[in-house]
């Protein structure tokens, strides 16, 4: 009887050891703090994957650029240093303009149009990422982007000469058109950049404004609703193919749920976080007609420039969106 118990215990121990050996952990770098709704959604995605795979695959989230800085994340996934990661889609616009379509000013400024743009963009993006050994798991938009400044802005002339925070090629072009001075600043560095005078203006979401406690270093938020850009979660294709069929299916199912959940979270964020800005003393204003007219001129010029550089991929994307 004792021998049977010992044998049974040994079998159970071996089975447990086998499960530990088979279990896999994926490190996942993300650029934003844990309080950001994108990161909250990613933590839920990771929990869903663990639950759906009975612990066979665990995703360990490294938030706020703690594992790789934001511009390095796509390269880390591409090279296989990590199997999965999140980044701002238009950061890859220098690789191909199609990556930056959702950051074109005034092309898609509401969620219905943003959904339509993603439907037009997704196949093109996946084709481009496939060449780099990656594929999209899901995409989630930011709230419509507004203008943050240290003073009131009534026309585009008021932007001239300001030190303007940028994070991609599109915003650099925008700053140059406005006669502002583009300065590359990542999200975690925004408070210090404003406090030290490195930047005086930025275009970003209400979410980023709240998470950065923008009321500590600027005074005005102008609700220009310039564009609705997206973050993407991508996976290294080799790493994904190494998973068994059931685990692959679980990851894809969790990703689909995360995308649907993320779009809902984004819409809820817009009104909520704009109110928080106002409650903390930021002057929230609707843009003047003069300002919007000037901004739309910038947008039209940037779209023409984008079309000239985007080639067949861009033409196909734009045609699908405008149908």
CSV table of C-alpha atoms in Angstrom, one decimal:
chain,number,residue,atom,x,y,z
A,1,UNK,CA,0.0,0.0,0.0
A,2,UNK,CA,2.8,2.4,0.9
A,3,UNK,CA,4.6,1.5,-2.3
A,4,UNK,CA,1.4,2.4,-4.3
A,5,UNK,CA,1.1,5.7,-2.5
A,6,UNK,CA,4.8,6.5,-3.1
A,7,UNK,CA,4.4,5.5,-6.8
A,8,UNK,CA,1.2,7.6,-7.1
A,9,UNK,CA,3.0,10.5,-5.5
A,10,UNK,CA,5.9,10.2,-7.9
A,11,UNK,CA,3.6,10.0,-10.9
A,12,UNK,CA,1.8,13.2,-9.7
A,13,UNK,CA,5.1,15.0,-9.2
A,14,UNK,CA,6.3,14.0,-12.6
A,15,UNK,CA,3.1,15.1,-14.2
A,16,UNK,CA,3.4,18.5,-12.4
A,17,UNK,CA,7.0,18.7,-13.6
A,18,UNK,CA,5.9,17.9,-17.2
A,19,UNK,CA,3.3,20.7,-17.0
A,20,UNK,CA,5.9,23.2,-15.8
A,21,UNK,CA,8.3,22.1,-18.6
A,22,UNK,CA,5.6,22.5,-21.2
A,23,UNK,CA,4.3,25.9,-19.9
A,24,UNK,CA,5.7,28.8,-21.8
A,25,UNK,CA,6.1,32.4,-20.7
A,26,UNK,CA,6.1,35.3,-23.2
A,27,UNK,CA,7.7,38.6,-22.2
A,28,UNK,CA,5.6,41.5,-23.6
A,29,UNK,CA,7.0,45.0,-23.7
A,30,UNK,CA,4.5,47.9,-23.8
A,31,UNK,CA,5.2,51.6,-23.8
A,32,UNK,CA,2.6,53.0,-21.5
A,33,UNK,CA,2.0,53.0,-17.7
A,34,UNK,CA,-0.3,50.4,-16.1
A,35,UNK,CA,-3.0,53.1,-15.5
A,36,UNK,CA,-3.3,53.7,-19.3
A,37,UNK,CA,-6.4,52.0,-20.6
A,38,UNK,CA,-4.4,50.3,-23.4
A,39,UNK,CA,-2.2,48.6,-20.7
A,40,UNK,CA,-5.2,47.7,-18.6
A,41,UNK,CA,-6.6,46.0,-21.7
A,42,UNK,CA,-3.4,44.2,-22.3
A,43,UNK,CA,-3.3,42.8,-18.7
A,44,UNK,CA,-6.8,41.5,-19.3
A,45,UNK,CA,-5.6,40.0,-22.6
A,46,UNK,CA,-2.8,38.3,-20.8
A,47,UNK,CA,-5.1,36.9,-18.2
A,48,UNK,CA,-7.5,35.6,-20.9
A,49,UNK,CA,-4.6,33.8,-22.6
A,50,UNK,CA,-3.5,32.1,-19.4
A,51,UNK,CA,-7.0,31.1,-18.5
A,52,UNK,CA,-7.8,29.8,-22.0
A,53,UNK,CA,-4.6,27.7,-22.2
A,54,UNK,CA,-4.8,26.4,-18.6
A,55,UNK,CA,-1.5,28.1,-17.9
A,56,UNK,CA,0.3,26.5,-20.9
A,57,UNK,CA,1.1,30.0,-22.1
A,58,UNK,CA,1.6,33.0,-19.8
A,59,UNK,CA,2.2,36.5,-21.0
A,60,UNK,CA,4.3,38.7,-18.7
A,61,UNK,CA,3.6,42.4,-19.3
A,62,UNK,CA,6.5,44.8,-19.0
A,63,UNK,CA,4.8,48.2,-19.0
A,64,UNK,CA,6.0,51.8,-19.3
A,65,UNK,CA,9.0,51.0,-21.5
A,66,UNK,CA,10.6,49.0,-18.7
A,67,UNK,CA,11.9,46.2,-21.0
A,68,UNK,CA,12.3,48.1,-24.3
A,69,UNK,CA,11.8,51.7,-25.0
A,70,UNK,CA,8.9,52.5,-27.3
A,71,UNK,CA,10.8,52.9,-30.6
A,72,UNK,CA,12.6,49.6,-29.9
A,73,UNK,CA,9.6,47.4,-29.4
A,74,UNK,CA,8.8,46.6,-33.0
A,75,UNK,CA,12.4,45.8,-33.7
A,76,UNK,CA,12.5,43.5,-30.6
A,77,UNK,CA,9.5,41.5,-31.8
A,78,UNK,CA,10.8,41.4,-35.4
A,79,UNK,CA,14.2,40.0,-34.3
A,80,UNK,CA,12.6,37.5,-31.9
A,81,UNK,CA,14.1,39.1,-28.7
A,82,UNK,CA,10.5,39.0,-27.5
A,83,UNK,CA,7.6,37.1,-29.0
A,84,UNK,CA,4.9,39.8,-28.6
A,85,UNK,CA,4.7,43.6,-28.0
A,86,UNK,CA,2.6,46.7,-28.3
A,87,UNK,CA,3.5,49.9,-30.1
A,88,UNK,CA,2.0,53.0,-31.7
A,89,UNK,CA,1.3,52.0,-35.3
A,90,UNK,CA,2.4,55.1,-37.0
A,91,UNK,CA,5.9,54.8,-35.5
A,92,UNK,CA,6.6,52.6,-38.5
A,93,UNK,CA,5.5,55.3,-41.1
A,94,UNK,CA,9.1,55.8,-42.1
A,95,UNK,CA,9.1,52.1,-43.2
A,96,UNK,CA,6.0,52.6,-45.3
A,97,UNK,CA,3.5,55.5,-45.3
A,98,UNK,CA,0.6,53.0,-45.0
A,99,UNK,CA,1.5,52.6,-41.3
A,100,UNK,CA,0.7,56.3,-40.7
A,101,UNK,CA,-2.7,56.5,-42.4
A,102,UNK,CA,-4.5,56.7,-39.1
A,103,UNK,CA,-2.4,59.7,-38.0
A,104,UNK,CA,-3.3,61.8,-41.0
A,105,UNK,CA,-5.0,65.0,-39.7
A,106,UNK,CA,-8.7,65.1,-40.3
A,107,UNK,CA,-8.9,61.9,-42.4
A,108,UNK,CA,-10.8,59.9,-39.8
A,109,UNK,CA,-12.0,61.9,-36.8
A,110,UNK,CA,-14.8,59.8,-35.3
A,111,UNK,CA,-15.0,56.2,-34.2
A,112,UNK,CA,-17.1,55.0,-37.1
A,113,UNK,CA,-14.7,56.4,-39.6
A,114,UNK,CA,-11.7,55.0,-37.6
A,115,UNK,CA,-13.3,51.5,-37.7
A,116,UNK,CA,-13.7,51.9,-41.5
A,117,UNK,CA,-10.1,53.1,-41.9
A,118,UNK,CA,-8.8,50.1,-39.8
A,119,UNK,CA,-10.8,47.7,-42.0
A,120,UNK,CA,-9.2,49.3,-45.1
A,121,UNK,CA,-5.7,49.4,-43.5
A,122,UNK,CA,-5.5,46.0,-41.8
A,123,UNK,CA,-4.7,43.8,-44.8
A,124,UNK,CA,-2.1,46.2,-46.0
A,125,UNK,CA,-0.5,46.4,-42.6
A,126,UNK,CA,-0.5,42.6,-42.2
A,127,UNK,CA,1.1,42.3,-45.6
A,128,UNK,CA,3.9,44.7,-44.6
A,129,UNK,CA,4.4,43.1,-41.2
A,130,UNK,CA,4.5,39.7,-42.8
A,131,UNK,CA,7.6,40.7,-44.7
A,132,UNK,CA,9.2,41.5,-41.3
A,133,UNK,CA,8.2,38.2,-39.7
A,134,UNK,CA,5.3,39.6,-37.7
A,135,UNK,CA,1.5,39.7,-37.7
A,136,UNK,CA,-1.1,41.8,-36.0
A,137,UNK,CA,-3.0,40.3,-33.1
A,138,UNK,CA,-5.2,43.3,-32.5
A,139,UNK,CA,-5.5,47.1,-32.7
A,140,UNK,CA,-7.1,49.6,-30.3
A,141,UNK,CA,-7.5,53.3,-31.0
A,142,UNK,CA,-6.7,56.3,-28.8
A,143,UNK,CA,-9.4,58.9,-28.2
A,144,UNK,CA,-9.5,61.7,-30.8
A,145,UNK,CA,-6.4,63.8,-30.5
A,146,UNK,CA,-6.5,67.3,-29.0
A,147,UNK,CA,-4.1,70.3,-28.8
A,148,UNK,CA,-2.3,70.9,-25.4
A,149,UNK,CA,-0.5,74.3,-25.0
A,150,UNK,CA,0.8,76.7,-22.4
A,151,UNK,CA,-1.3,79.5,-23.8
A,152,UNK,CA,-4.6,80.1,-25.7
A,153,UNK,CA,-4.4,79.2,-29.4
A,154,UNK,CA,-6.8,81.0,-31.7
A,155,UNK,CA,-5.2,80.4,-35.1
A,156,UNK,CA,-2.4,78.4,-36.6
A,157,UNK,CA,-0.3,81.5,-36.5
A,158,UNK,CA,-0.2,81.1,-32.7
A,159,UNK,CA,1.6,77.8,-33.1
A,160,UNK,CA,4.5,79.4,-35.0
A,161,UNK,CA,7.8,79.2,-33.0
A,162,UNK,CA,6.5,76.9,-30.3
A,163,UNK,CA,8.6,73.9,-29.3
A,164,UNK,CA,6.2,71.1,-30.4
A,165,UNK,CA,6.3,67.6,-29.0
A,166,UNK,CA,6.5,64.9,-31.8
A,167,UNK,CA,6.7,61.1,-31.7
A,168,UNK,CA,6.4,60.2,-35.4
A,169,UNK,CA,7.1,61.5,-38.9
A,170,UNK,CA,3.5,62.7,-39.4
A,171,UNK,CA,3.7,65.0,-36.3
A,172,UNK,CA,7.1,66.2,-37.4
A,173,UNK,CA,5.6,67.3,-40.8
A,174,UNK,CA,2.7,68.9,-39.0
A,175,UNK,CA,5.0,70.9,-36.7
A,176,UNK,CA,7.0,72.1,-39.7
A,177,UNK,CA,3.9,73.2,-41.5
A,178,UNK,CA,2.9,75.2,-38.5
A,179,UNK,CA,6.3,76.8,-38.2
A,180,UNK,CA,6.8,75.2,-34.9
A,181,UNK,CA,10.0,73.5,-33.7
A,182,UNK,CA,9.6,69.6,-33.6
A,183,UNK,CA,11.0,67.9,-30.6
A,184,UNK,CA,10.9,64.1,-30.1
A,185,UNK,CA,9.5,63.2,-26.7
A,186,UNK,CA,8.1,59.8,-25.5
A,187,UNK,CA,5.1,59.6,-23.2
A,188,UNK,CA,7.0,59.0,-19.9
A,189,UNK,CA,9.1,62.1,-20.5
A,190,UNK,CA,6.3,64.5,-21.2
A,191,UNK,CA,6.1,66.1,-17.7
A,192,UNK,CA,9.8,66.8,-17.6
A,193,UNK,CA,9.9,68.1,-21.2
A,194,UNK,CA,7.3,70.7,-20.4
A,195,UNK,CA,8.6,71.6,-17.0
A,196,UNK,CA,12.1,72.2,-18.4
A,197,UNK,CA,10.9,74.1,-21.4
A,198,UNK,CA,11.9,71.5,-24.0
A,199,UNK,CA,8.4,71.6,-25.4
A,200,UNK,CA,5.5,74.1,-25.1
A,201,UNK,CA,2.8,72.3,-27.2
A,202,UNK,CA,1.6,68.8,-28.1
A,203,UNK,CA,-1.2,66.9,-29.8
A,204,UNK,CA,-2.2,63.8,-27.9
A,205,UNK,CA,-5.3,62.1,-26.4
A,206,UNK,CA,-7.2,63.1,-23.2
A,207,UNK,CA,-5.9,59.8,-21.7
A,208,UNK,CA,-2.3,60.8,-22.1
A,209,UNK,CA,-3.0,64.2,-20.8
A,210,UNK,CA,-4.5,62.8,-17.6
A,211,UNK,CA,-1.9,60.1,-17.1
A,212,UNK,CA,0.8,62.8,-17.5
A,213,UNK,CA,-1.0,65.1,-15.1
A,214,UNK,CA,-0.9,67.8,-17.8
A,215,UNK,CA,-2.4,70.4,-15.4
A,216,UNK,CA,1.0,70.5,-13.6
A,217,UNK,CA,2.8,72.1,-16.6
A,218,UNK,CA,0.3,73.5,-19.1
A,219,UNK,CA,-2.9,75.5,-19.2
A,220,UNK,CA,-5.1,74.9,-22.3
A,221,UNK,CA,-6.6,71.9,-24.1
A,222,UNK,CA,-8.2,72.7,-27.4
A,223,UNK,CA,-10.6,69.9,-28.6
A,224,UNK,CA,-9.6,69.8,-32.3
A,225,UNK,CA,-10.3,66.0,-32.7
A,226,UNK,CA,-7.5,65.8,-35.2
A,227,UNK,CA,-7.2,62.1,-35.8
A,228,UNK,CA,-7.8,58.7,-34.0
A,229,UNK,CA,-4.5,56.8,-34.1
A,230,UNK,CA,-4.1,53.2,-33.0
A,231,UNK,CA,-1.8,51.0,-31.0
A,232,UNK,CA,-1.2,47.5,-32.3
A,233,UNK,CA,-0.2,44.3,-30.5
A,234,UNK,CA,1.9,42.2,-32.8
A,235,UNK,CA,3.4,38.7,-32.5
A,236,UNK,CA,6.6,37.2,-34.0
A,237,UNK,CA,5.3,34.7,-36.5
A,238,UNK,CA,8.0,32.1,-35.7
A,239,UNK,CA,7.1,32.2,-32.0
A,240,UNK,CA,3.4,32.0,-32.9
A,241,UNK,CA,3.9,29.0,-35.2
A,242,UNK,CA,5.7,27.1,-32.4
A,243,UNK,CA,2.5,27.1,-30.4
A,244,UNK,CA,0.2,24.1,-30.8
A,245,UNK,CA,-3.1,24.6,-32.7
A,246,UNK,CA,-5.2,24.9,-29.6
A,247,UNK,CA,-2.9,27.5,-28.0
A,248,UNK,CA,-2.8,29.5,-31.3
A,249,UNK,CA,-6.6,29.5,-31.4
A,250,UNK,CA,-6.8,30.6,-27.7
A,251,UNK,CA,-4.4,33.5,-28.4
A,252,UNK,CA,-6.4,34.7,-31.5
A,253,UNK,CA,-9.7,34.4,-29.6
A,254,UNK,CA,-8.3,36.5,-26.7
A,255,UNK,CA,-6.9,39.0,-29.1
A,256,UNK,CA,-10.4,39.4,-30.8
A,257,UNK,CA,-11.9,40.0,-27.4
A,258,UNK,CA,-9.2,42.5,-26.5
A,259,UNK,CA,-9.8,44.5,-29.7
A,260,UNK,CA,-13.6,44.7,-29.2
A,261,UNK,CA,-13.1,45.6,-25.5
A,262,UNK,CA,-10.4,48.1,-26.3
A,263,UNK,CA,-12.5,50.1,-28.8
A,264,UNK,CA,-15.3,50.3,-26.2
A,265,UNK,CA,-12.7,51.5,-23.5
A,266,UNK,CA,-11.4,54.1,-25.9
A,267,UNK,CA,-14.8,55.6,-26.5
A,268,UNK,CA,-15.5,55.7,-22.7
A,269,UNK,CA,-12.2,57.4,-22.1
A,270,UNK,CA,-12.9,60.4,-24.3
A,271,UNK,CA,-15.6,62.1,-22.3
A,272,UNK,CA,-14.3,60.8,-18.9
A,273,UNK,CA,-10.7,62.0,-19.3
A,274,UNK,CA,-11.6,65.4,-20.9
A,275,UNK,CA,-13.7,66.0,-17.8
A,276,UNK,CA,-10.8,65.1,-15.5
A,277,UNK,CA,-8.6,67.7,-17.4
A,278,UNK,CA,-11.2,70.3,-16.7
A,279,UNK,CA,-11.7,69.3,-13.1
A,280,UNK,CA,-8.0,69.8,-12.5
A,281,UNK,CA,-7.9,73.3,-13.8
A,282,UNK,CA,-7.0,73.0,-17.5
A,283,UNK,CA,-9.0,75.4,-19.7
A,284,UNK,CA,-10.9,73.1,-22.1
A,285,UNK,CA,-12.1,75.0,-25.2
A,286,UNK,CA,-13.6,74.3,-28.6
A,287,UNK,CA,-11.4,75.5,-31.4
A,288,UNK,CA,-12.2,78.7,-33.3
A,289,UNK,CA,-13.3,78.5,-36.9
A,290,UNK,CA,-10.1,80.3,-37.9
A,291,UNK,CA,-8.0,77.7,-36.1
A,292,UNK,CA,-9.9,74.8,-37.7
A,293,UNK,CA,-9.7,76.3,-41.2
A,294,UNK,CA,-5.9,76.5,-40.9
A,295,UNK,CA,-5.6,73.0,-39.4
A,296,UNK,CA,-7.7,71.5,-42.2
A,297,UNK,CA,-5.4,73.2,-44.7
A,298,UNK,CA,-2.4,71.5,-43.1
A,299,UNK,CA,-4.4,68.2,-43.2
A,300,UNK,CA,-5.2,68.5,-46.9
A,301,UNK,CA,-1.6,69.3,-47.7
A,302,UNK,CA,-0.3,66.4,-45.6
A,303,UNK,CA,-2.8,64.0,-47.3
A,304,UNK,CA,-1.5,65.0,-50.8
A,305,UNK,CA,2.1,64.5,-49.6
A,306,UNK,CA,1.1,61.2,-48.2
A,307,UNK,CA,-0.6,60.0,-51.4
A,308,UNK,CA,2.5,61.0,-53.4
A,309,UNK,CA,4.7,58.8,-51.2
A,310,UNK,CA,2.4,56.0,-50.3
A,311,UNK,CA,2.5,54.2,-53.7
A,312,UNK,CA,0.2,51.3,-54.5
A,313,UNK,CA,-0.3,50.3,-50.9
A,314,UNK,CA,-1.5,53.7,-50.0
A,315,UNK,CA,-3.7,54.1,-53.0
A,316,UNK,CA,-5.4,50.7,-52.4
A,317,UNK,CA,-5.9,51.6,-48.7
A,318,UNK,CA,-7.4,55.0,-49.5
A,319,UNK,CA,-9.6,53.6,-52.2
A,320,UNK,CA,-11.0,51.0,-49.8
A,321,UNK,CA,-11.6,53.6,-47.1
A,322,UNK,CA,-13.3,56.1,-49.4
A,323,UNK,CA,-15.7,53.5,-51.0
